Coordinates of C-alpha atoms and ligand atoms in Angstrom, one line a residue:
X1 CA 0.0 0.0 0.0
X2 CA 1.4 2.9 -0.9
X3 CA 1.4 5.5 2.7
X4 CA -1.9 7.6 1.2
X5 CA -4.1 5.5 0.7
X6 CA -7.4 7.6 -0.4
X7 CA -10.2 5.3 -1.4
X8 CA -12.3 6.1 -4.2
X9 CA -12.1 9.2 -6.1
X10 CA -15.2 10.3 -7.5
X11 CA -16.2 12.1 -10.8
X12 CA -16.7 16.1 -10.3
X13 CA -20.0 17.0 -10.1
X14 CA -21.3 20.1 -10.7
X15 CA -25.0 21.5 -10.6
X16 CA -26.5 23.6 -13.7
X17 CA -29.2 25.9 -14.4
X18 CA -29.1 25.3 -18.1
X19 CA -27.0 23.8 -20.8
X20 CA -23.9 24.4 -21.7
X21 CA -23.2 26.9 -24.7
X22 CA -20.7 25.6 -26.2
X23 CA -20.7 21.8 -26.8
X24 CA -18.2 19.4 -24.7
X25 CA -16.1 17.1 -26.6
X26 CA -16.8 13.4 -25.3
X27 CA -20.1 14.3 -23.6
X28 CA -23.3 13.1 -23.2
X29 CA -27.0 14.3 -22.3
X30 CA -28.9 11.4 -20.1
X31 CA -32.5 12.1 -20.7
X32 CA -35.3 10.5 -18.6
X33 CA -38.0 8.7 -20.8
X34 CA -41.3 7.2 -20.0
X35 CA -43.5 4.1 -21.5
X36 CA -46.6 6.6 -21.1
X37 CA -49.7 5.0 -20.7
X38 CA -49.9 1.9 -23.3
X39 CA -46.7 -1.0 -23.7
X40 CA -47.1 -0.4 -27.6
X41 CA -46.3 3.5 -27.7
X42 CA -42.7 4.3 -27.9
X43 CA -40.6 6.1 -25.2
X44 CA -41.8 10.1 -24.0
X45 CA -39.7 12.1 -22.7
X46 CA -40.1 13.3 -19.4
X47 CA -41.0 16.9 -19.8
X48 CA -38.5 19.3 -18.5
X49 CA -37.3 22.6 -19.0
X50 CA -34.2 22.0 -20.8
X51 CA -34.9 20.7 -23.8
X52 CA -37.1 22.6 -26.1
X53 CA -40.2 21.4 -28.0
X54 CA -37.7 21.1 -31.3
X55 CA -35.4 19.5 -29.4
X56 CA -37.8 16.7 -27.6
X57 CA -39.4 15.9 -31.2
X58 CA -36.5 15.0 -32.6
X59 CA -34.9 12.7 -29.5
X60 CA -38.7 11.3 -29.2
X61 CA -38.5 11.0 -33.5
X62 CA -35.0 8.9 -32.7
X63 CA -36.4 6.7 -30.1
X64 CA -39.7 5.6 -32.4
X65 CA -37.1 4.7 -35.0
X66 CA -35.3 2.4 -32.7
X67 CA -38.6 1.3 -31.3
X68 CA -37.6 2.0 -27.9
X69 CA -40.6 1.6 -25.6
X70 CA -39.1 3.3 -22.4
X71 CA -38.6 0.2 -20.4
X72 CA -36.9 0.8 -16.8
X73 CA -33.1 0.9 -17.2
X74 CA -33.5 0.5 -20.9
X75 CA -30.8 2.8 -22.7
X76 CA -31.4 3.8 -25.7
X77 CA -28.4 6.1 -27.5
X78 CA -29.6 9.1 -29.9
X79 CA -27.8 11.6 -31.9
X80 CA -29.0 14.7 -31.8
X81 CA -27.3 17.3 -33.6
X82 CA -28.9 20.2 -32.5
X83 CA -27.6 19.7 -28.6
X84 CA -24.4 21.0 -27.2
X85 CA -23.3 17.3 -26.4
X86 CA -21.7 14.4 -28.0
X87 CA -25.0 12.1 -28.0
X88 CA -28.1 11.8 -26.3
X89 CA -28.9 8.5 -23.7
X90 CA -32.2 8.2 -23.2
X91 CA -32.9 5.9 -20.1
X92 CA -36.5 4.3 -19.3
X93 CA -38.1 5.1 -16.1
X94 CA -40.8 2.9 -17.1
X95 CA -44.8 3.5 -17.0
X96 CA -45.3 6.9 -16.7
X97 CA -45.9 8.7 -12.8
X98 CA -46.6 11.6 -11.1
X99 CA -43.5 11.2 -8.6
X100 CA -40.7 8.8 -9.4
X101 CA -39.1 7.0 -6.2
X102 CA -35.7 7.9 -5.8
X103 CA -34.5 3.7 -6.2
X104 CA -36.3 4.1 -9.7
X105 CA -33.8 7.3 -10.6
X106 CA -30.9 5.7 -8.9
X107 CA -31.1 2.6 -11.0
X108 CA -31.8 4.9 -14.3
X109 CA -28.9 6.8 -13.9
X110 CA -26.9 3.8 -13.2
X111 CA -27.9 1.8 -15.9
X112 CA -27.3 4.9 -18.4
X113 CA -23.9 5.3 -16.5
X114 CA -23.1 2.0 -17.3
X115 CA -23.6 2.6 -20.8
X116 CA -21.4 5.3 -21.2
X117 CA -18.6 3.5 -22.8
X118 CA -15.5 5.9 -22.0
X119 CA -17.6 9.3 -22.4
X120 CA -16.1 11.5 -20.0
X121 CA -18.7 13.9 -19.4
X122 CA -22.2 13.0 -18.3
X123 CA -24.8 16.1 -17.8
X124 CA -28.5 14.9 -17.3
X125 CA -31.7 16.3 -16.7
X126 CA -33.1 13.2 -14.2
X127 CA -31.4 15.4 -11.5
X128 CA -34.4 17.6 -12.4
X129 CA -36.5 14.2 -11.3
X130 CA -34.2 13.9 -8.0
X131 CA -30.8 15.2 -8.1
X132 CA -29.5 13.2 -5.0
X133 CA -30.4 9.7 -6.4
X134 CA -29.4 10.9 -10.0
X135 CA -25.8 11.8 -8.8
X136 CA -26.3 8.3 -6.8
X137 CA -26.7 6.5 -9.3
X138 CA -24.3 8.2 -12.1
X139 CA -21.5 7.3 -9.7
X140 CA -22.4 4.4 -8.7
X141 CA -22.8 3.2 -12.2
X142 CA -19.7 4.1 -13.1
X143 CA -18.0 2.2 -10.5
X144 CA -15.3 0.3 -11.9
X145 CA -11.9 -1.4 -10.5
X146 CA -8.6 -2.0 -12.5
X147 CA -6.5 -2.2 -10.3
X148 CA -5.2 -5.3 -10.8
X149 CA -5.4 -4.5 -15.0
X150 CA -1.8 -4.4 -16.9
X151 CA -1.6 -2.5 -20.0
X152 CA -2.9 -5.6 -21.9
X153 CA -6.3 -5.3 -20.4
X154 CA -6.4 -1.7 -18.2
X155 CA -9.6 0.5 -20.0
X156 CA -8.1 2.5 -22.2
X157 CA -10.0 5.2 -21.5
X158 CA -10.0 7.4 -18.1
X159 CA -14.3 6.7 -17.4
X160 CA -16.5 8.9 -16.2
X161 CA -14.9 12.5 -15.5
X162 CA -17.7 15.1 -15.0
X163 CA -21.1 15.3 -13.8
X164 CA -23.5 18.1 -14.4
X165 CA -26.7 17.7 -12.5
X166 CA -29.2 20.0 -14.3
X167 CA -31.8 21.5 -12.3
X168 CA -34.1 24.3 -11.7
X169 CA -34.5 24.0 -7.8
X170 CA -32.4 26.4 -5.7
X171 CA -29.7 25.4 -2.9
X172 CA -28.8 21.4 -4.9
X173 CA -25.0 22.3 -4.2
X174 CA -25.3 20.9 -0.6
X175 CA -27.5 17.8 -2.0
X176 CA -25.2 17.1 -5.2
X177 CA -21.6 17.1 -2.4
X178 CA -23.7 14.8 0.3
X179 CA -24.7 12.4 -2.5
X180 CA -21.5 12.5 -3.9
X181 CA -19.5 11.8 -0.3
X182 CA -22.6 8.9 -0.2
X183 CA -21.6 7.3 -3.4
X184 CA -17.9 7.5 -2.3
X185 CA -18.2 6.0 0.5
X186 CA -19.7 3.1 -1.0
X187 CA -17.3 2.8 -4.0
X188 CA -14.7 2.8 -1.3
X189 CA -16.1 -0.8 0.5
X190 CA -16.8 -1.5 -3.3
X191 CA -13.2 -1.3 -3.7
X192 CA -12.1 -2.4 -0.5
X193 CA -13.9 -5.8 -1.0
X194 CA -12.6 -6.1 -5.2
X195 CA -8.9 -6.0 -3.8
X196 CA -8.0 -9.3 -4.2
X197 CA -6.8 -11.8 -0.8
X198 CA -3.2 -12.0 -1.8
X199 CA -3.2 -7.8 -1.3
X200 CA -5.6 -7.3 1.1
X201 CA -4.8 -9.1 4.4
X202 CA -5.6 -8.6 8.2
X203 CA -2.4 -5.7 8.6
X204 CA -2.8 -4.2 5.1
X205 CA -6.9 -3.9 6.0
X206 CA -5.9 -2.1 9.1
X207 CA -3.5 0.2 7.7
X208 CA -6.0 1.2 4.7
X209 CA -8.7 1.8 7.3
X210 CA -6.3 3.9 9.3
X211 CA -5.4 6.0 6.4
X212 CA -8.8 6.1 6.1
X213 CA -9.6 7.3 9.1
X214 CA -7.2 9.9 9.7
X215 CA -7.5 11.5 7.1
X216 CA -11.2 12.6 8.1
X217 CA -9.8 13.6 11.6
X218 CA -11.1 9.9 13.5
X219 CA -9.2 8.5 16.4
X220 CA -7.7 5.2 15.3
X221 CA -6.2 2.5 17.4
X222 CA -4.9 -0.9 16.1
X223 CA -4.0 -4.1 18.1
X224 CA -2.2 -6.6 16.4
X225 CA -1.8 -10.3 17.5
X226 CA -0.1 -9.8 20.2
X227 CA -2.0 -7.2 22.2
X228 CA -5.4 -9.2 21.4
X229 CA -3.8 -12.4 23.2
X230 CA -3.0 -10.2 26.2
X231 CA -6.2 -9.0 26.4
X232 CA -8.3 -12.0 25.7
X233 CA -9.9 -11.7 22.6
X234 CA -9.5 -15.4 22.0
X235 CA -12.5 -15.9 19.4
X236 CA -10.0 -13.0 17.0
X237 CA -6.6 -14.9 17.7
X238 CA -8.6 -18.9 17.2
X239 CA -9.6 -17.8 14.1
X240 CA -6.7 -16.2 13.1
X241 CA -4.2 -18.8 14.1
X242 CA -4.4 -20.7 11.1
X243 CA -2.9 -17.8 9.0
X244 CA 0.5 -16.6 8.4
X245 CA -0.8 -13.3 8.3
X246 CA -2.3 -12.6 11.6
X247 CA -5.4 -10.8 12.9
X248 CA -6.2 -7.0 14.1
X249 CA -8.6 -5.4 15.8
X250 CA -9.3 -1.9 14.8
X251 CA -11.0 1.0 16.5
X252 CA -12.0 4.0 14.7
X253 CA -14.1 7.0 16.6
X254 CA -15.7 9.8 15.6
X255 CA -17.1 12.1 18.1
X256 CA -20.0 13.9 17.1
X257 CA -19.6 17.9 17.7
X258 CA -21.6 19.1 21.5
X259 CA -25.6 19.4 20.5
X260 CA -27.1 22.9 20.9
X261 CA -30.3 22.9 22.9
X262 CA -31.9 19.7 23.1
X263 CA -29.3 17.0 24.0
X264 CA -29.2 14.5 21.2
X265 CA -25.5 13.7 21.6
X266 CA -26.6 9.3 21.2
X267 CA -23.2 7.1 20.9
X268 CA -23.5 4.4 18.0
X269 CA -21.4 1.4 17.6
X270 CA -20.9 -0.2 14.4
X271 CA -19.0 -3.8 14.0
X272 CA -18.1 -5.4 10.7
X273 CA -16.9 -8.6 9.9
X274 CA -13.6 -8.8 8.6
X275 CA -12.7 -12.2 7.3
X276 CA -10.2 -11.3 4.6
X277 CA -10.5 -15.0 3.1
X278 CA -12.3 -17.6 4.3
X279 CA -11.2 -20.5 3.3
X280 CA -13.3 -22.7 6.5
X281 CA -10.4 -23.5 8.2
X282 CA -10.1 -27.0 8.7
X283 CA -13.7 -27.5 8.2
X284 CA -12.6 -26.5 4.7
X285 CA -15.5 -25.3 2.1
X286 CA -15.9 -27.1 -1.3
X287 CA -13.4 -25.5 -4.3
X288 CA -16.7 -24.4 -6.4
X289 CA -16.7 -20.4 -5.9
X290 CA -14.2 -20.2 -3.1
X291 CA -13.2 -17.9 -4.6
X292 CA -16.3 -15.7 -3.4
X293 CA -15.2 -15.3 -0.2
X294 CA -12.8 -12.6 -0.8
X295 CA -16.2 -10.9 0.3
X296 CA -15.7 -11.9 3.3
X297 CA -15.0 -8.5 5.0
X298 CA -17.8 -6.6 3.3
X299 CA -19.5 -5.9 6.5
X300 CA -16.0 -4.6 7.8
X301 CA -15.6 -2.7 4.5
X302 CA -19.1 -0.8 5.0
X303 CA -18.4 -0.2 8.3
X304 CA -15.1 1.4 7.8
X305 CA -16.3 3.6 5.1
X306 CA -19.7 4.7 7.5
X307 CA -17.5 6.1 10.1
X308 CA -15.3 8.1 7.4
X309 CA -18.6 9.0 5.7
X310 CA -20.0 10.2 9.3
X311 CA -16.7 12.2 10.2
X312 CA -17.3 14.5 7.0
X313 CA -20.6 14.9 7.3
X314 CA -20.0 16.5 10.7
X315 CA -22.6 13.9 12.4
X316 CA -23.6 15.2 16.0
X317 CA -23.3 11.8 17.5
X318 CA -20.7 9.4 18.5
X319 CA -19.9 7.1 16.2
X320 CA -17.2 4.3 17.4
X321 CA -16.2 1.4 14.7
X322 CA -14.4 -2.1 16.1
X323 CA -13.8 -4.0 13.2
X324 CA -12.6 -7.7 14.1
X325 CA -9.8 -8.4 10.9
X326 CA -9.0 -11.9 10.4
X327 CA -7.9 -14.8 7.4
X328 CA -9.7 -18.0 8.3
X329 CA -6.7 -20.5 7.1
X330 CA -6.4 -24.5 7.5
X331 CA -3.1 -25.3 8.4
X332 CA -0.2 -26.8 11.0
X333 CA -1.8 -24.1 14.0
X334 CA -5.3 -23.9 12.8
X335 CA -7.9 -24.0 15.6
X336 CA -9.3 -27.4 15.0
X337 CA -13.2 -28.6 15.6
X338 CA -13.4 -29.2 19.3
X339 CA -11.2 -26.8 20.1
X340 CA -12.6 -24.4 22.9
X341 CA -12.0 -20.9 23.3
X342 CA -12.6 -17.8 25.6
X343 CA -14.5 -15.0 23.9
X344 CA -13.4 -11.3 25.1
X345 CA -15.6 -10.8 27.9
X346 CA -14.7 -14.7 29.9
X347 CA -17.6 -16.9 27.7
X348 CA -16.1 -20.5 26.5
X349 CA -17.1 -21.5 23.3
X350 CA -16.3 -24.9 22.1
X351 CA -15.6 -24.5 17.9
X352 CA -17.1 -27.6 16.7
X353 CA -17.4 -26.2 12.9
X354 CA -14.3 -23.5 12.1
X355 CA -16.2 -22.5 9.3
X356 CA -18.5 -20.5 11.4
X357 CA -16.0 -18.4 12.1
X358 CA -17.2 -14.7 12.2
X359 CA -19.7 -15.0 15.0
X360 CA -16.6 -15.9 16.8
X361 CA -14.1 -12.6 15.9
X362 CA -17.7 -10.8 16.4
X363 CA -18.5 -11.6 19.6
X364 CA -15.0 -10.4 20.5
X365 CA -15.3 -7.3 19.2
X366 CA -19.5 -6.7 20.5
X367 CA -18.0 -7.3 23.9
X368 CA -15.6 -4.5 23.2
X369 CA -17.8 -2.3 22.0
X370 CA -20.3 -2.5 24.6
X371 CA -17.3 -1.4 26.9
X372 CA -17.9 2.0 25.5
X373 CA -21.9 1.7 26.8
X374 CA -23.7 2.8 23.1
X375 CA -27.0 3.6 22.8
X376 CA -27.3 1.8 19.5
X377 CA -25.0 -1.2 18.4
X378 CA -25.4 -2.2 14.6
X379 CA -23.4 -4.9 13.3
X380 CA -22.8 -6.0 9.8
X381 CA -21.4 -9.1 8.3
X382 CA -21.2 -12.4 5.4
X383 CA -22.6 -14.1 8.1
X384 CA -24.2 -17.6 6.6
X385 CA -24.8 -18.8 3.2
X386 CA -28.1 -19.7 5.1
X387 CA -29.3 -15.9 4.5
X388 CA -28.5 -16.7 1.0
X389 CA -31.2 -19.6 1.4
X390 CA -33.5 -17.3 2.8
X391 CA -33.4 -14.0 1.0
X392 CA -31.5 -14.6 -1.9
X393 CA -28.4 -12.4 -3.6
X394 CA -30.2 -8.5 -2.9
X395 CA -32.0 -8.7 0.4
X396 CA -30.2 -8.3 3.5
X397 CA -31.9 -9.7 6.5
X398 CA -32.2 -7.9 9.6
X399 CA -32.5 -9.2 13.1
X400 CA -32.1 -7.5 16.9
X401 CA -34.2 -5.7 19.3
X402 CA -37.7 -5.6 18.0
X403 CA -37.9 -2.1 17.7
X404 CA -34.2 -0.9 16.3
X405 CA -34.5 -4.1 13.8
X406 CA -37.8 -2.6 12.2
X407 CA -35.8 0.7 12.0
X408 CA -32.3 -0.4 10.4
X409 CA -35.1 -2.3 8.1
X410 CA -37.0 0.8 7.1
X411 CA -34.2 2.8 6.4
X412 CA -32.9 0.2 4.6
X413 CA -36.0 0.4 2.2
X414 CA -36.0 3.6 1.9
X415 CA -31.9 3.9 0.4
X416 CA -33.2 1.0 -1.9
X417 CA -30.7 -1.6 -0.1
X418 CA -33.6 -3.3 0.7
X419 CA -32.7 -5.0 4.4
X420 CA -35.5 -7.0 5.5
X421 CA -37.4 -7.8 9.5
X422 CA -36.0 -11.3 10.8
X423 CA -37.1 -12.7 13.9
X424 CA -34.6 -14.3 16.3
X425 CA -37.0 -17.2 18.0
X426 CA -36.3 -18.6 21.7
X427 CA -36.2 -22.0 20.8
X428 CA -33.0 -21.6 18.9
X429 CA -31.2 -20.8 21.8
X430 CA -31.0 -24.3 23.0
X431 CA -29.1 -25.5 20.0
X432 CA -26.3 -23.9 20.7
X433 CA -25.4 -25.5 24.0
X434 CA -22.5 -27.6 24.2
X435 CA -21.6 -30.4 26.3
X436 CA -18.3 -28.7 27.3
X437 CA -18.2 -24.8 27.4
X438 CA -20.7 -22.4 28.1
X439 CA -21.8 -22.6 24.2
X440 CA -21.1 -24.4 20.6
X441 CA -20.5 -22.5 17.7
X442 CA -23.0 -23.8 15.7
X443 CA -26.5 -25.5 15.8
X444 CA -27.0 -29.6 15.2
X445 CA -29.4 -29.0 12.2
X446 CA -28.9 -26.5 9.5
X447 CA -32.8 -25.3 9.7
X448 CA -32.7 -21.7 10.3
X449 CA -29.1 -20.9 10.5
X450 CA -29.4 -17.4 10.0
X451 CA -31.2 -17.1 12.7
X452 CA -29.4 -19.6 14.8
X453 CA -26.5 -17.3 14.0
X454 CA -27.8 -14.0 15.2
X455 CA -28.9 -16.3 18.1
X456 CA -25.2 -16.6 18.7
X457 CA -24.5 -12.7 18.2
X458 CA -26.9 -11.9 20.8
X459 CA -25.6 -13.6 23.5
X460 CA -22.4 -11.3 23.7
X461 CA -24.5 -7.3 23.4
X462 CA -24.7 -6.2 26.9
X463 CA -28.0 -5.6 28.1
X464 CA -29.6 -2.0 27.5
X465 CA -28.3 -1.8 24.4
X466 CA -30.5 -1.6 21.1
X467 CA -29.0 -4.0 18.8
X468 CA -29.4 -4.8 14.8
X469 CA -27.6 -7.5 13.5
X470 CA -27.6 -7.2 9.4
X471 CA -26.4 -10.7 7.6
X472 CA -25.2 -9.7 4.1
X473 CA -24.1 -12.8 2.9
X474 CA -25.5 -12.6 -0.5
X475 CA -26.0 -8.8 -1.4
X476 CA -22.1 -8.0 -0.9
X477 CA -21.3 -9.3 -3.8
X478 CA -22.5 -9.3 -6.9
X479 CA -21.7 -11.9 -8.7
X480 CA -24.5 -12.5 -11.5
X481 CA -24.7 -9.9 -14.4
X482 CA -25.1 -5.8 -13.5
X483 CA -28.2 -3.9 -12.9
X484 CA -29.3 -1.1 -11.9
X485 CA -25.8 0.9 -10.7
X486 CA -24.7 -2.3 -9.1
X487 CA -21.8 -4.4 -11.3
X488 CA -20.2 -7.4 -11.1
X489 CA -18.3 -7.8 -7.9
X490 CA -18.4 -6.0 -4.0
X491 CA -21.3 -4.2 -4.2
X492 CA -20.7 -2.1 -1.2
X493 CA -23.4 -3.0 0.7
X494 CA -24.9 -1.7 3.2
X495 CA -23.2 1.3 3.6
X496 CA -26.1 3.9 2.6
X497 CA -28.3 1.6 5.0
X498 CA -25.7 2.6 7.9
X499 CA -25.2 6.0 6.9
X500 CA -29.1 6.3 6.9
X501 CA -29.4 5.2 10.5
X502 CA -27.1 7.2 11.4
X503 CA -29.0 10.4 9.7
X504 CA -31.9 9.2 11.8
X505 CA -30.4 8.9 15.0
X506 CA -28.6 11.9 14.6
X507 CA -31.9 13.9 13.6
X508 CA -34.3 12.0 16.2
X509 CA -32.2 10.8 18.6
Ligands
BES1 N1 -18.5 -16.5 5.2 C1 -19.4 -17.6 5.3 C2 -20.8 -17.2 4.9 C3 -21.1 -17.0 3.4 C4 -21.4 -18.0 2.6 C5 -20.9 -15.7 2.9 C6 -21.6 -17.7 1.2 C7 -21.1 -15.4 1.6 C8 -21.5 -16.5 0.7 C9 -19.4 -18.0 6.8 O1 -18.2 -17.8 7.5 C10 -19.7 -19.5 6.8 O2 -19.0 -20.2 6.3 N2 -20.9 -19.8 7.4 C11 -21.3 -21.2 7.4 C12 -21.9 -21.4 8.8 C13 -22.2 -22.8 9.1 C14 -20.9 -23.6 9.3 C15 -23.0 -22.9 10.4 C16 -22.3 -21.4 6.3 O3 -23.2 -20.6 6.1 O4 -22.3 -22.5 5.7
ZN2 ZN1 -17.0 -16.4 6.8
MN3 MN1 -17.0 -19.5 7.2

């Protein structure tokens, strides 16, 4: 790693009244379209004030020629020569609507960002629609890693450059920056989970999230191996024993600035899973899409970039990251199934499947952060491919205390990441005794096991403490086909669903 490490660097986006005079070289002009009222007309395009009558004629004239019907996220690419831009992308929003919600806007604009093909200039008028989700999505669309690209196959092009938002509303600048810091928060987990495990190990994780960290003023502390095993954190150093490369435990804080008037000054911990590679351990997975688990520190990856995201947003709470970093490796000094170990707080655990290892670097690091008493604990990780089962590839599911679960869940709607209620039932508890410690690892049956799981997780938050637990096994990573402004690969979830919380709590307390 080279010393500054930044994260993502987003596209400049600026915010326009009206078009630009003179035409840009290697632009393009994404235009919002409709299916209007019957599936056999061709695509309308939503009326706004910067195209003129002449000018929507003969985009709409294009778009019958092609047949395009306005389909959602279908792109359709115009010339029209009487524009100051290179081309015209028309993107369906589908039937036509009085208000758009902002997923449907996010996923246009991705979709037509994805379709830009090396144009380095994107203005559009769906910032007209909503100028947040627009910018959202034209980032997030044209997400892209090559780092690991030599000349033979690097893009030979630089990608999206510019953004102008167009719109007519007053006072966007502040919305057009806040959902570009959004968007760069997430490319930065996206980014953090595409680096492969042969770069991105336990130590080099910390350093990046340090780097990370301080350069949005946070606190940062690191323990490496050896301060973990003096201070007991024995479900971090079992898992990471295995691994040549061994484990950390990082801390990064943000303190929120003194509330005026009303005190609203509410602490928030946040814990992400960071399993650099999970190979199983000695309970070693099948070969077929090992290869996934290089996802396995999406939750940390969120997580890290939350806290960064809530340092420059000036958030008026407390916001304190532990992020549990570890390589889940079979080998001479692998923990082996049976083994028992003492979580961070004094519980035993006996490991009788090392492939359930991040409950056990997770209940470490939930004891530690209950050590700083939160109000609000939300923890995120690849938990079980049982969620997987459950939900499939985009649905997060969501379980906790009642009412803080139905919360993360409804912000989670509402940013379009989609995070879904879970119950954790009382029966479940009793499958995780063990005839040796205070508790196994995992369950006798694999019914339920991402429930079983968060079972296991809520055994180690101290009481008082509103807890969500957010399993993200499948929607991490992508790895079907694109949609939407989500490509192949980490997907950089849930990152707005934290960030949204976080809004929340910092707004109502
Ligand atoms: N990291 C995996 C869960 C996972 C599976 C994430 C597929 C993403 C895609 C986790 O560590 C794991 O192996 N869980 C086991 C638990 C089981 C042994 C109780 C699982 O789900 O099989
Ligand atoms: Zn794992
Ligand atoms: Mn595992």
């Amino acid at each position: 790693m080279s010393a500054a490490y930044v994260g993502y660097q987003a596209p400049a986006v600026t915010v326009a009244s009206s078009l630009p005079r003179r035409k840009a070289k290697s632009s393009a002009l994404i235009v919002p379209v409709t299916s209007g009222g019957d599936d056999d007309s061709s695509a309308r395009v939503v009326a706004n004030p910067f195209l003129d009558a002449a000018a929507t004629a003969e985009i709409e004239a294009a778009l019958a020629a092609l047949g395009a019907k306005g389909g959602a996220e279908q792109v359709t690419r115009v010339v029209a020569p009487s524009l100051p831009v290179g081309y015209v992308l028309a993107v369906g929003l589908g039937k036509e609507r009085d208000e758009y919600p902002a997923e449907v806007i996010r996923r246009a604009a991705g979709a037509a960002a994805r379709s830009l093909n090396g144009t380095e200039t994107a203005l559009t008028t769906l910032s007209e629609l909503n100028l947040g989700a627009a910018v959202e999505g034209l980032i997030l669309g044209s997400y892209r890693f090559a780092d690991f690209r030599s000349a033979k196959t690097a893009p030979k092009d630089a990608g999206l450059r510019t953004i102008t938002a167009l719109t007519t509303a007053r006072g966007q600048k502040d919305v057009a920056q806040k959902a570009a810091d959004i968007a760069t928060a997430v490319a930065t987990a996206r980014d953090l989970v595409n680096t492969p495990p042969s770069h991105l190990f336990p130590a080099e994780f910390a350093a990046r999230a340090k780097a990370l960290g301080e350069s949005v003023g946070l606190t940062v502390e690191i323990l490496d191996e050896k301060a973990l095993e003096k201070a007991g954190f024995g479900g971090i150093i079992g898992v990471g024993k295995g691994s040549s490369r061994p484990p950390r435990l990082v801390r990064l804080s943000h303190k929120g600035a003194k509330p005026r008037g009303r005190n609203r000054g509410k602490k928030v911990a946040l814990v992400g899973k960071g399993i650099t590679f999970d190979t199983g351990g000695i309970s070693i997975k099948p070969a077929a899409n090992m290869h996934h688990m290089t996802s396995d520190m999406g939750g940390a990856a969120a997580v890290i970039a939350t806290v960064v995201l809530a340092a420059k947003q000036n958030l008026p709470i407390d916001v304190i990251a532990t992020v549990p970093m570890a390589e889940n490796m079979p080998s001479a000094t692998a923990q082996r199934p049976g083994d028992v170990l003492t979580q961070y707080g004094g519980t035993t655990v006996e490991v009788l499947n090392t492939d359930a290892e991040g409950r056990l670097i997770l209940a470490d690091a939930i004891v530690r952060a209950c050590e700083d008493n939160p109000d609000y604990l939300i923890e995120t990780s690849t938990l079980t491919g049982a969620q997987m089962v459950a939900l499939g590839n985009r649905t997060p599911g969501v379980m906790g205390s009642d009412e803080f679960r139905d919360r993360v869940a409804a912000r989670s709607q509402e940013v379009g990441e989609n995070g879904w209620p879970m119950p954790l039932p009382e029966e479940l508890k009793d499958e995780l005794k063990s005839t040796v410690a205070d508790l196994a690892n995992v369950s006798g049956s694999r019914w339920g096991g991402m429930l079983v799981a968060g079972t296991y997780l809520r055994e180690f938050v101290a009481d008082g403490v509103q807890w969500a637990h957010i399993d993200i096994a499948g929607p991490a990573f992508n790895s079907a086909g694109p949609w939407g402004y989500t490509g192949k690969g980490g997907t950089g979830v849930p990152t707005r669903t934290l960030f949204a919380v976080l809004e929340d709590i910092s707004a109502n307390g």
